[in-house]
Short mmCIF file of C-alpha atoms in Angstrom, two decimals:
data_model
loop_
_atom_site.label_atom_id
_atom_site.label_comp_id
_atom_site.label_asym_id
_atom_site.label_seq_id
_atom_site.Cartn_x
_atom_site.Cartn_y
_atom_site.Cartn_z
CA MET A 260 49.20 -29.40 -7.05
CA ARG A 261 48.98 -33.20 -7.08
CA ARG A 262 45.18 -33.03 -7.61
CA ILE A 263 45.66 -30.69 -10.57
CA PHE A 264 48.24 -33.07 -12.07
CA VAL A 265 45.90 -36.08 -11.66
CA ASP A 266 43.00 -34.15 -13.22
CA ARG A 267 45.12 -33.16 -16.20
CA CYS A 268 46.30 -36.77 -16.71
CA TRP A 269 42.68 -38.01 -16.59
CA GLN A 270 41.59 -35.39 -19.14
CA ALA A 271 44.48 -36.20 -21.48
CA GLY A 272 43.80 -39.94 -21.24
CA LEU A 273 40.12 -39.44 -21.98
CA ALA A 274 40.95 -37.27 -24.97
CA ILE A 275 43.32 -39.89 -26.42
CA GLY A 276 40.76 -42.61 -25.84
CA LEU A 277 38.07 -40.67 -27.69
CA LEU A 278 40.44 -39.91 -30.53
CA PHE A 279 40.70 -43.59 -31.36
CA SER A 280 37.01 -44.26 -30.88
CA ALA A 281 34.47 -43.82 -33.69
CA GLY A 282 33.14 -40.48 -34.90
CA SER A 283 33.99 -36.85 -35.73
CA VAL A 284 32.90 -33.46 -36.86
CA ILE A 285 33.39 -31.58 -40.11
CA HIS A 286 33.88 -27.89 -39.33
CA ALA A 287 32.40 -26.23 -42.42
CA GLN A 288 35.35 -24.46 -44.05
CA ARG A 289 37.52 -25.09 -41.00
CA PHE A 290 38.84 -28.33 -42.45
CA THR A 291 39.78 -31.28 -40.28
CA PHE A 292 40.88 -33.89 -42.86
CA PRO A 293 42.80 -33.67 -46.18
CA SER A 294 39.90 -35.29 -48.08
CA GLU A 295 37.59 -32.41 -47.08
CA LEU A 296 40.06 -29.81 -48.32
CA GLU A 297 40.63 -31.74 -51.56
CA SER A 298 36.89 -31.93 -52.22
CA THR A 299 36.54 -28.15 -51.88
CA MET A 300 39.56 -27.55 -54.12
CA LYS A 301 37.92 -29.65 -56.86
CA SER A 302 34.55 -27.92 -56.47
CA LEU A 303 36.16 -24.55 -57.26
CA ASP A 304 36.96 -25.86 -60.74
CA GLY A 305 33.25 -26.50 -61.37
CA THR A 306 30.97 -24.09 -63.22
CA LYS A 307 27.67 -25.28 -61.77
CA SER A 308 25.96 -24.30 -58.53
CA GLU A 309 25.51 -27.14 -56.04
CA GLY A 310 22.03 -25.92 -55.10
CA MET A 311 20.64 -24.34 -51.93
CA PHE A 312 19.85 -27.45 -49.86
CA ARG A 313 23.04 -29.25 -48.81
CA HIS A 314 24.15 -32.09 -46.56
CA ALA A 315 26.51 -30.78 -43.88
CA TYR A 316 28.38 -34.09 -43.61
CA ASN A 317 29.19 -36.20 -46.64
CA ASP A 318 29.10 -39.59 -44.93
CA GLY A 319 27.77 -41.18 -48.13
CA SER A 320 31.19 -40.96 -49.77
CA ASP A 321 34.08 -43.36 -49.16
CA VAL A 322 31.78 -46.17 -48.03
CA LEU A 323 33.45 -49.54 -47.41
CA SER A 324 31.42 -51.72 -49.80
CA LEU A 325 30.21 -55.13 -48.64
CA LEU A 326 28.81 -56.24 -52.02
CA PRO A 327 30.29 -56.51 -55.56
CA GLN A 328 30.41 -53.19 -57.39
CA ALA A 329 28.43 -54.55 -60.35
CA SER A 330 25.38 -55.29 -58.22
CA ASN A 331 22.28 -53.07 -58.54
CA VAL A 332 22.00 -53.25 -54.76
CA HIS A 333 24.81 -52.03 -52.54
CA ALA A 334 25.58 -52.20 -48.83
CA GLY A 335 28.48 -50.71 -46.99
CA ILE A 336 29.99 -49.43 -43.76
CA LEU A 337 29.90 -45.66 -43.43
CA PRO A 338 33.08 -43.77 -42.48
CA ILE A 339 34.04 -43.97 -38.81
CA TYR A 340 34.64 -40.57 -37.26
CA GLY A 341 36.26 -39.77 -33.94
CA PHE A 342 36.54 -36.27 -32.50
CA THR A 343 37.49 -34.84 -29.12
CA SER A 344 38.26 -31.34 -27.88
CA TYR A 345 39.40 -29.59 -24.72
CA ASN A 346 38.51 -26.06 -23.56
CA SER A 347 40.55 -24.64 -20.71
CA SER A 348 38.24 -21.85 -19.47
CA TYR A 349 34.75 -21.85 -21.04
CA PRO A 350 32.68 -23.49 -23.83
CA GLN A 351 33.93 -22.89 -27.35
CA GLY A 352 33.19 -24.65 -30.65
CA ASP A 353 30.57 -24.32 -33.38
CA GLY A 354 29.56 -25.92 -36.67
CA ASP A 355 29.69 -29.25 -34.83
CA GLY A 356 26.11 -30.51 -35.12
CA ALA A 357 24.65 -32.01 -31.96
CA LEU A 358 27.91 -31.72 -30.01
CA TRP A 359 28.19 -28.97 -27.40
CA GLN A 360 31.84 -28.31 -26.54
CA GLY A 361 31.78 -27.18 -22.93
CA ARG A 362 34.65 -26.42 -20.59
CA GLY A 363 36.89 -29.46 -20.19
CA VAL A 364 36.86 -32.48 -22.49
CA SER A 365 34.10 -33.07 -25.06
CA GLY A 366 33.76 -35.61 -27.85
CA ILE A 367 31.52 -37.24 -30.43
CA THR A 368 31.57 -40.58 -32.21
CA ARG A 369 29.67 -41.66 -35.32
CA SER A 370 29.49 -44.56 -37.76
CA GLY A 371 26.89 -46.84 -39.32
CA VAL A 372 25.77 -48.70 -42.42
CA GLU A 373 24.16 -47.80 -45.71
CA PHE A 374 21.90 -49.85 -47.98
CA GLY A 375 21.07 -48.64 -51.47
CA TRP A 376 19.62 -49.45 -54.84
CA ASP A 377 19.20 -47.69 -58.20
CA TRP A 378 16.50 -45.30 -56.99
CA GLY A 379 17.15 -44.80 -53.29
CA ASN A 380 19.07 -45.57 -50.13
CA ILE A 381 18.74 -46.03 -46.38
CA LYS A 382 21.51 -44.71 -44.15
CA ILE A 383 21.70 -45.60 -40.44
CA ASP A 384 24.38 -43.32 -39.01
CA PRO A 385 23.83 -42.77 -35.24
CA GLU A 386 26.09 -40.68 -33.03
CA TRP A 387 26.97 -40.41 -29.35
CA TRP A 388 28.44 -37.33 -27.75
CA PHE A 389 29.44 -36.22 -24.30
CA ALA A 390 30.78 -33.14 -22.52
CA GLN A 391 32.69 -33.01 -19.24
CA ASN A 392 30.82 -29.74 -18.79
CA GLN A 393 32.99 -28.24 -16.06
CA ALA A 394 31.68 -25.18 -14.22
CA TYR A 395 32.75 -21.68 -15.31
CA PRO A 396 31.52 -18.12 -14.57
CA TYR A 397 28.47 -17.21 -16.65
CA THR A 398 25.42 -14.96 -16.44
CA SER A 399 21.90 -16.43 -16.38
CA THR A 400 18.35 -15.21 -15.76
CA ALA A 401 15.98 -16.17 -12.97
CA GLY A 402 14.27 -19.50 -13.59
CA GLN A 403 16.81 -20.43 -16.29
CA PRO A 404 19.99 -21.34 -14.37
CA TYR A 405 21.70 -22.86 -17.43
CA GLY A 406 20.00 -20.85 -20.17
CA ASP A 407 20.63 -17.66 -22.05
CA TYR A 408 21.42 -14.44 -20.16
CA TRP A 409 18.58 -12.75 -22.08
CA TRP A 410 15.10 -14.09 -21.21
CA GLY A 411 13.05 -16.24 -23.52
CA MET A 412 15.73 -17.97 -25.58
CA ASP A 413 16.78 -21.61 -25.26
CA ARG A 414 20.45 -20.95 -25.94
CA LEU A 415 22.24 -22.89 -23.22
CA GLN A 416 25.36 -21.70 -21.44
CA ALA A 417 25.71 -25.12 -19.80
CA TYR A 418 24.06 -28.52 -20.27
CA GLY A 419 23.09 -28.82 -16.63
CA ALA A 420 25.69 -29.46 -13.96
CA GLY A 421 28.42 -32.04 -14.44
CA VAL A 422 29.06 -34.59 -17.20
CA TYR A 423 26.44 -34.73 -19.94
CA GLN A 424 26.02 -37.37 -22.63
CA THR A 425 23.39 -38.30 -25.19
CA PHE A 426 22.78 -40.75 -28.06
CA GLY A 427 20.78 -40.01 -31.21
CA TRP A 428 20.06 -41.04 -34.78
CA GLY A 429 22.66 -38.53 -35.99
CA GLN A 430 23.12 -38.42 -39.76
CA SER A 431 20.55 -41.13 -40.56
CA GLU A 432 18.04 -40.86 -43.41
CA ALA A 433 15.89 -42.75 -45.91
CA ARG A 434 15.74 -41.30 -49.44
CA LEU A 435 14.07 -42.02 -52.78
CA ASN A 436 15.42 -40.57 -56.04
CA TYR A 437 13.68 -40.71 -59.41
CA GLY A 438 13.85 -38.65 -62.60
CA GLY A 439 15.82 -35.80 -61.04
CA PHE A 440 13.53 -35.52 -57.99
CA THR A 441 14.03 -36.67 -54.41
CA LEU A 442 12.00 -37.46 -51.28
CA GLY A 443 13.74 -37.95 -47.95
CA PHE A 444 13.18 -38.25 -44.22
CA GLY A 445 15.87 -38.27 -41.56
CA THR A 446 17.73 -36.46 -38.80
CA GLU A 447 20.74 -35.30 -40.80
CA ASN A 448 22.44 -31.95 -40.32
CA LEU A 449 21.57 -29.85 -43.36
CA LYS A 450 22.64 -26.40 -44.54
CA ILE A 451 20.77 -23.84 -46.65
CA GLY A 452 22.52 -21.35 -48.91
CA PRO A 453 26.04 -20.89 -50.30
CA ALA A 454 27.65 -19.66 -47.04
CA GLU A 455 30.12 -21.98 -45.35
CA ILE A 456 30.17 -21.01 -41.67
CA GLN A 457 27.56 -18.39 -40.72
CA ASN A 458 24.54 -19.72 -42.68
CA ILE A 459 21.62 -17.55 -41.54
CA ILE A 460 18.61 -19.84 -42.10
CA LEU A 461 20.05 -23.28 -41.30
CA SER A 462 23.58 -24.36 -40.42
CA ASP A 463 25.21 -27.36 -38.75
CA ASN A 464 25.49 -25.52 -35.43
CA ALA A 465 22.69 -27.44 -33.66
CA SER A 466 21.53 -31.03 -33.58
CA GLY A 467 19.72 -32.36 -36.63
CA PHE A 468 15.99 -32.96 -36.13
CA PRO A 469 13.30 -35.11 -37.80
CA LEU A 470 12.80 -33.58 -41.24
CA LEU A 471 10.82 -34.48 -44.35
CA ASP A 472 11.94 -32.88 -47.61
CA VAL A 473 10.85 -33.16 -51.25
CA GLY A 474 12.09 -31.46 -54.41
CA THR A 475 14.76 -31.62 -57.07
CA ASP A 476 17.83 -33.78 -56.58
CA GLY A 477 20.21 -30.90 -57.26
CA PRO A 478 19.72 -28.27 -60.01
CA ILE A 479 17.85 -29.44 -63.13
CA ARG A 480 19.43 -28.09 -66.34
CA THR A 481 17.08 -26.86 -69.09
CA ALA A 482 17.25 -24.58 -72.12
CA PHE A 483 15.79 -21.84 -69.90
CA GLY A 484 18.38 -22.23 -67.16
CA ALA A 485 18.99 -24.41 -64.11
CA PHE A 486 16.27 -24.77 -61.46
CA ASP A 487 16.60 -26.14 -57.94
CA ALA A 488 13.77 -26.36 -55.38
CA ARG A 489 13.13 -28.12 -52.07
CA LEU A 490 10.24 -28.02 -49.57
CA PHE A 491 10.75 -29.15 -45.97
CA TRP A 492 8.81 -29.91 -42.78
CA GLY A 493 10.58 -30.60 -39.49
CA GLN A 494 10.05 -30.82 -35.75
CA THR A 495 12.39 -28.92 -33.42
CA GLN A 496 12.23 -28.97 -29.63
CA LEU A 497 13.39 -27.21 -26.49
CA SER A 498 16.13 -28.55 -24.24
CA SER A 499 15.17 -30.14 -20.94
CA TRP A 500 16.65 -27.14 -19.05
CA TYR A 501 14.35 -24.57 -20.59
CA ASP A 502 11.27 -23.55 -18.57
CA SER A 503 8.69 -23.18 -21.35
CA ASN A 504 5.63 -20.95 -20.92
CA GLN A 505 3.68 -23.10 -23.37
CA ASN A 506 1.92 -26.44 -23.22
CA THR A 507 4.37 -27.95 -25.68
CA ASN A 508 8.12 -27.99 -26.09
CA LYS A 509 7.99 -28.99 -29.78
CA PHE A 510 7.72 -26.73 -32.81
CA LEU A 511 7.01 -26.90 -36.53
CA TRP A 512 9.82 -25.70 -38.77
CA THR A 513 8.75 -25.53 -42.40
CA GLY A 514 9.34 -23.66 -45.62
CA GLY A 515 11.05 -23.96 -48.95
CA THR A 516 14.10 -22.92 -50.87
CA MET A 517 14.85 -22.51 -54.57
CA SER A 518 17.59 -21.27 -56.87
CA TYR A 519 17.96 -20.30 -60.52
CA SER A 520 20.93 -20.00 -62.88
CA PRO A 521 20.30 -18.20 -66.21
CA PRO A 522 21.25 -20.10 -69.41
CA PHE A 523 23.57 -17.33 -70.59
CA LEU A 524 25.50 -17.28 -67.27
CA ASP A 525 25.35 -20.72 -65.65
CA THR A 526 28.22 -19.91 -63.28
CA MET A 527 25.92 -17.50 -61.43
CA SER A 528 22.93 -18.52 -59.30
CA PHE A 529 20.22 -16.66 -57.38
CA GLY A 530 18.44 -18.20 -54.39
CA PHE A 531 15.28 -17.57 -52.37
CA THR A 532 14.19 -19.14 -49.05
CA ARG A 533 11.22 -18.74 -46.71
CA ALA A 534 11.24 -20.55 -43.36
CA PHE A 535 8.57 -20.54 -40.64
CA HIS A 536 8.74 -21.50 -36.96
CA SER A 537 5.57 -22.03 -34.88
CA PRO A 538 4.31 -24.11 -31.92
CA TRP A 539 3.59 -27.73 -32.84
CA SER A 540 0.39 -27.65 -30.77
CA THR A 541 -1.16 -24.96 -33.01
CA MET A 542 -0.27 -26.63 -36.32
CA ASP A 543 -2.94 -26.53 -39.02
CA THR A 544 -3.16 -26.81 -42.81
CA TRP A 545 -2.31 -23.15 -43.29
CA LYS A 546 0.92 -23.48 -41.32
CA VAL A 547 1.95 -26.72 -43.05
CA LEU A 548 1.55 -25.10 -46.49
CA GLU A 549 2.58 -21.58 -45.51
CA PHE A 550 5.43 -21.43 -48.02
CA PHE A 551 2.78 -21.08 -50.73
CA ASP A 552 1.10 -18.13 -49.01
CA ASP A 553 1.54 -15.28 -51.51
CA ASN A 554 1.28 -12.63 -48.77
CA LEU A 555 4.82 -11.57 -47.88
CA LEU A 556 3.60 -8.45 -46.09
CA LYS A 557 2.34 -8.38 -42.50
CA LEU A 558 -1.02 -6.61 -42.90
CA ALA A 559 -2.32 -9.35 -45.16
CA ARG A 560 -1.83 -11.83 -42.31
CA PHE A 561 -3.93 -10.05 -39.70
CA ALA A 562 -7.08 -11.63 -41.14
CA VAL A 563 -5.93 -15.00 -39.83
CA PRO A 564 -8.03 -15.89 -36.73
CA LEU A 565 -5.02 -16.90 -34.64
CA GLN A 566 -3.58 -13.64 -33.26
CA LEU A 567 -1.58 -12.69 -30.17
CA ASN A 568 -1.52 -8.99 -29.27
CA GLY A 569 -1.72 -7.98 -32.91
CA GLU A 570 0.72 -10.70 -33.99
CA ASP A 571 0.32 -14.31 -34.99
CA ASP A 572 2.43 -17.04 -33.41
CA VAL A 573 4.48 -17.73 -36.54
CA ASP A 574 8.02 -16.42 -37.03
CA GLN A 575 9.02 -15.97 -40.68
CA VAL A 576 12.54 -15.48 -41.99
CA LEU A 577 13.15 -14.56 -45.62
CA ASP A 578 16.48 -15.06 -47.36
CA LEU A 579 18.01 -14.05 -50.72
CA THR A 580 21.35 -15.36 -52.00
CA TRP A 581 23.75 -14.79 -54.88
CA GLU A 582 26.69 -16.99 -55.86
CA TRP A 583 29.21 -16.57 -58.69
CA ARG A 584 31.71 -19.27 -59.60
CA ILE A 585 34.85 -18.32 -61.55
CA PRO A 586 36.50 -21.66 -62.47
CA GLN A 587 39.11 -19.98 -64.68
CA VAL A 588 40.86 -18.79 -61.51
CA GLY A 589 39.49 -21.40 -59.08
CA ALA A 590 37.29 -19.02 -57.11
CA ARG A 591 33.74 -18.34 -55.98
CA THR A 592 32.05 -15.50 -54.17
CA TYR A 593 28.64 -15.30 -52.49
CA ILE A 594 26.25 -13.01 -50.63
CA GLU A 595 23.35 -13.99 -48.38
CA TRP A 596 20.87 -11.35 -47.23
CA ALA A 597 17.97 -12.14 -44.90
CA ARG A 598 15.20 -10.40 -42.99
CA ASN A 599 13.61 -11.53 -39.72
CA ASP A 600 10.43 -9.40 -39.75
CA SER A 601 7.68 -8.96 -42.36
CA ALA A 602 7.11 -5.45 -43.70
CA ALA A 603 3.78 -3.85 -42.76
CA ASP A 604 3.13 -2.88 -46.38
CA LEU A 605 4.94 -2.02 -49.61
CA LEU A 606 5.74 1.54 -48.51
CA ASP A 607 7.29 0.22 -45.30
CA LEU A 608 9.40 -2.21 -47.33
CA LEU A 609 10.63 0.56 -49.65
CA MET A 610 11.43 2.92 -46.77
CA GLN A 611 13.17 0.40 -44.50
CA PRO A 612 14.34 -2.68 -46.41
CA GLU A 613 17.15 -2.95 -43.85
CA HIS A 614 14.72 -3.34 -40.92
CA SER A 615 15.67 -6.54 -39.01
CA ASP A 616 18.05 -7.60 -41.78
CA GLY A 617 21.35 -9.49 -41.70
CA TYR A 618 23.94 -10.61 -44.20
CA VAL A 619 26.80 -12.97 -44.92
CA MET A 620 29.34 -12.52 -47.71
CA GLY A 621 32.32 -14.65 -48.60
CA LEU A 622 35.11 -15.42 -51.03
CA GLN A 623 37.09 -18.59 -51.74
CA GLN A 624 40.22 -18.57 -53.88
CA LYS A 625 42.52 -21.42 -54.91
CA ILE A 626 46.12 -20.40 -55.67
CA PRO A 627 48.74 -22.83 -57.15
CA ILE A 628 52.24 -22.26 -55.74
CA GLY A 629 54.44 -24.32 -58.02
CA ASN A 630 55.90 -27.51 -56.60
CA TRP A 631 54.86 -26.54 -53.08
CA GLY A 632 51.22 -27.39 -53.62
CA ARG A 633 48.22 -25.07 -53.43
CA LEU A 634 46.82 -22.38 -51.18
CA LEU A 635 43.14 -21.98 -50.34
CA LEU A 636 41.94 -18.62 -49.04
CA SER A 637 38.49 -18.53 -47.42
CA LEU A 638 37.10 -15.22 -46.17
CA GLU A 639 33.64 -14.77 -44.63
CA ILE A 640 32.06 -11.64 -43.14
CA ALA A 641 28.67 -11.67 -41.37
CA ASP A 642 26.49 -9.25 -39.42
CA LEU A 643 23.18 -9.98 -37.64
CA GLY A 644 23.06 -6.84 -35.50
CA ASN A 645 20.33 -4.21 -35.37
CA ASN A 646 20.89 -0.93 -37.22
CA ILE A 647 20.20 2.75 -36.50
CA GLY A 648 16.53 2.31 -37.45
CA THR A 649 16.00 0.66 -34.07
CA THR A 650 16.05 4.12 -32.47
CA ILE A 651 12.65 4.94 -34.03
CA ARG A 652 11.21 1.46 -34.48
CA GLY A 653 11.68 -1.44 -32.11
CA THR A 654 13.23 -4.49 -33.70
CA GLY A 655 13.45 -7.94 -32.22
CA SER A 656 16.93 -9.39 -32.32
CA TRP A 657 17.71 -12.18 -34.79
CA TYR A 658 16.66 -15.64 -33.54
CA ARG A 659 14.90 -13.95 -30.59
CA HIS A 660 12.49 -12.05 -32.80
CA SER A 661 9.78 -14.69 -32.52
CA ILE A 662 9.61 -14.45 -28.73
CA ILE A 663 6.35 -12.75 -27.74
CA ASP A 664 5.35 -12.08 -24.12
CA ASN A 665 1.94 -13.68 -24.58
CA GLY A 666 2.77 -16.64 -26.81
CA GLY A 667 4.97 -16.88 -29.88
CA VAL A 668 7.72 -19.35 -30.58
CA ASP A 669 8.90 -19.75 -27.01
CA GLY A 670 12.62 -20.50 -26.84
CA GLY A 671 13.58 -18.68 -30.02
CA TYR A 672 15.06 -20.06 -33.24
CA THR A 673 16.80 -23.00 -31.56
CA ASN A 674 16.84 -26.77 -31.29
CA LEU A 675 17.85 -28.59 -28.10
CA GLY A 676 19.59 -25.56 -26.66
CA GLN A 677 21.58 -24.36 -29.69
CA VAL A 678 20.86 -21.80 -32.42
CA MET A 679 19.78 -23.45 -35.69
CA GLY A 680 21.15 -20.65 -37.87
CA SER A 681 24.39 -18.67 -37.72
CA PRO A 682 26.71 -20.06 -34.99
CA MET A 683 27.68 -16.55 -33.84
CA GLY A 684 24.05 -16.03 -32.79
CA PRO A 685 21.81 -12.95 -32.51
CA GLY A 686 23.15 -9.41 -32.59
CA SER A 687 26.67 -10.52 -33.51
CA ASN A 688 29.11 -9.70 -36.28
CA SER A 689 32.09 -11.76 -37.39
CA GLN A 690 35.04 -11.51 -39.77
CA GLU A 691 36.97 -14.73 -40.37
CA LEU A 692 39.91 -15.57 -42.64
CA ASN A 693 41.24 -19.11 -43.12
CA VAL A 694 44.34 -19.91 -45.19
CA TYR A 695 45.40 -23.48 -46.01
CA LEU A 696 48.56 -24.88 -47.59
CA ASP A 697 47.67 -28.19 -49.25
CA ARG A 698 50.35 -30.76 -50.14
CA ASP A 699 50.06 -34.33 -51.47
CA ASN A 700 48.80 -35.99 -48.30
CA TRP A 701 48.78 -33.28 -45.65
CA PHE A 702 47.80 -29.66 -45.05
CA VAL A 703 48.46 -26.90 -42.57
CA GLY A 704 46.03 -24.04 -41.98
CA LEU A 705 45.88 -20.72 -40.15
CA GLY A 706 42.60 -19.09 -39.10
CA ILE A 707 41.89 -15.65 -37.63
CA GLN A 708 38.48 -14.49 -36.39
CA ARG A 709 37.22 -11.27 -34.83
CA MET A 710 33.70 -11.34 -33.39
CA ILE A 711 31.51 -8.86 -31.52
CA TYR A 712 29.12 -11.11 -29.61
CA ASP A 713 25.45 -10.10 -29.23
CA ALA A 714 25.75 -6.32 -29.57
CA ASP A 715 21.92 -6.14 -29.52
CA TYR A 716 21.97 -7.20 -25.86
CA PHE A 717 24.76 -4.71 -25.13
CA TYR A 718 22.80 -1.77 -26.57
CA THR A 719 19.63 -2.81 -24.73
CA TYR A 720 20.86 -3.82 -21.26
CA ALA A 721 24.62 -3.28 -20.88
CA LYS A 722 25.50 -0.01 -22.60
CA GLN A 723 26.22 1.53 -19.19
CA MET A 724 29.46 -0.49 -19.37
CA GLY A 725 30.69 2.14 -21.82
CA TYR A 726 32.64 1.96 -25.05
CA TYR A 727 34.87 -0.84 -23.75
CA GLY A 728 31.92 -2.95 -22.62
CA TYR A 729 31.39 -4.90 -25.84
CA ASN A 730 31.83 -8.68 -25.72
CA LEU A 731 34.79 -8.90 -28.10
CA MET A 732 36.38 -12.21 -29.08
CA LEU A 733 39.65 -12.58 -31.01
CA THR A 734 40.66 -16.11 -32.00
CA GLY A 735 43.73 -17.48 -33.74
CA THR A 736 43.77 -21.13 -34.86
CA LEU A 737 46.45 -23.46 -36.24
CA ARG A 738 45.19 -26.61 -38.02
CA PHE A 739 46.93 -29.69 -39.35
CA GLY A 740 45.64 -32.74 -41.24
CA ILE A 741 47.40 -35.79 -42.66
CA THR A 742 46.50 -38.93 -44.61
CA LEU A 743 48.26 -41.85 -42.91
CA THR A 744 46.98 -44.55 -45.27
CA PRO A 745 44.41 -44.55 -48.10
CA HIS A 746 41.80 -45.37 -45.46
CA VAL A 747 42.92 -43.40 -42.36
CA GLU A 748 43.14 -39.63 -41.85
CA LEU A 749 44.04 -37.58 -38.79
CA GLY A 750 43.30 -33.96 -37.96
CA SER A 751 44.12 -31.52 -35.18
CA ALA A 752 43.59 -27.87 -34.24
CA PHE A 753 45.03 -25.54 -31.62
CA ALA A 754 43.23 -22.26 -30.91
CA PHE A 755 43.61 -19.40 -28.46
CA THR A 756 40.85 -16.86 -27.76
CA ASN A 757 40.97 -13.52 -25.99
CA ASN A 758 37.44 -12.82 -24.70
CA TRP A 759 36.58 -9.39 -23.27
CA ASN A 760 33.41 -9.01 -21.12
CA MET A 761 32.28 -12.60 -21.70
CA ASN A 762 28.46 -12.74 -21.79
CA PHE A 763 28.46 -9.27 -20.19
CA GLY A 764 29.20 -10.81 -16.81
CA SER A 765 31.65 -9.95 -14.03
CA VAL A 766 34.75 -11.34 -15.81
CA ALA A 767 36.37 -8.50 -17.78
CA PHE A 768 38.94 -10.65 -19.58
CA ALA A 769 38.78 -14.41 -20.14
CA PRO A 770 41.38 -16.23 -22.29
CA ASN A 771 40.68 -19.78 -23.48
CA GLY A 772 42.85 -22.51 -24.96
CA HIS A 773 41.12 -24.95 -27.32
CA VAL A 774 42.56 -28.23 -28.65
CA GLU A 775 40.98 -30.66 -31.15
CA LEU A 776 42.01 -34.17 -32.22
CA ALA A 777 40.17 -36.24 -34.82
CA ILE A 778 40.37 -39.47 -36.82
CA LYS A 779 38.51 -40.68 -39.91
CA VAL A 780 38.52 -44.29 -41.09
CA HIS A 781 36.80 -44.92 -44.44
CA GLY A 782 36.60 -47.23 -47.42
#
């Protein structure tokens, strides 16, 4: 009993120490600080789309300036973030960038400096994170003691054994802007599409990676409508715990995204994205410029010399989005539909457009409540599970689809052990509702989420567990944020999760308590 008491005191002390260090995490629409909630409230009054390519963390705002405002050159200290969390039973936490919130205490710290001028800026915003990474019951495969329970995917269930820590460039970048166009290179966490939590193509669930992008600096307004386009080239890599079957652990991630708003309905936008993942060691001109390949169907690609058992070693994901802003009532709604396998030909596409597909749909609504303040309702529903067509045609699971026995993108659609896309991961479906009451300098929020985790694995390997064998997770979360001074904000969250058949292992029921504390100091 005394040992347990000492351990708990050590964990609490470490959490408090991290809280008042530097750095934090912005949890998509799971707000941590009042300024984040206020920014979203204001955006719902806008009529224009923000474009498809977005920064996950807005560290460029609220900079503490070091030079006179009138100067053409500016320099400043970026906001200081501090975040720590505690999980009582097993890892839990997503939308947190590089951080992996294991069992026990975890935390991240971030701050830096920014230098800018009229047509560009350089931001140095490194981050350090650690996880106590306490042991817990999980299921792993042979040769991958800390990896995914399904072979071939670098989705870690633990970052090795014991305490883990790492330092990286974080949200750093160099960017040039001129005439409505932009060119940038950095390691920032970026998001693609209008979704807030379960972005299919790219979210802030994994660590940022070296990425070059070029395109428009937000939508360009013309008489023919608003156009937004961005091309990107990045390098992802496997974690050090993954036993790769290839000669390289680095991969090329490239593609492009664009959106269009018609001139007669500028509150509505339509988006299109193609992204490709392939081994870095086999990179060539075709792969670097593959976004411009006009062949969306699979048969047209078989002429390419590089083939593996009738397939090439490139994984393509295709994504379509729709967003409609309704500023008259302070609302927006969106749909994202994506497909993780090319059609064989046009007839195949017409017969089975749902083959290997997934979707996210959401709604945000701002509601004034008199002198009490305002409510924000945020609902998001997502599904990346296989459908009934799998019974007659095999379908690779989302983010695992690229894994081929004799080659392919070994490790799946991941970076450093975490899924780059939707945080819920392959084969899952999620329904999440968040409600916030916003007052002058504080807010309180309530979140509810139901998630079926990796049903594709269940149908393939664990269906003998019967109807009650699904990995079901129910989570309730209470959040609170307050502005202490014009330059200091605090945030906290308390969540409880009921987890049935966790990772399809031997534990039938596993509850978890999750606590978050955060601080933001800014200009």
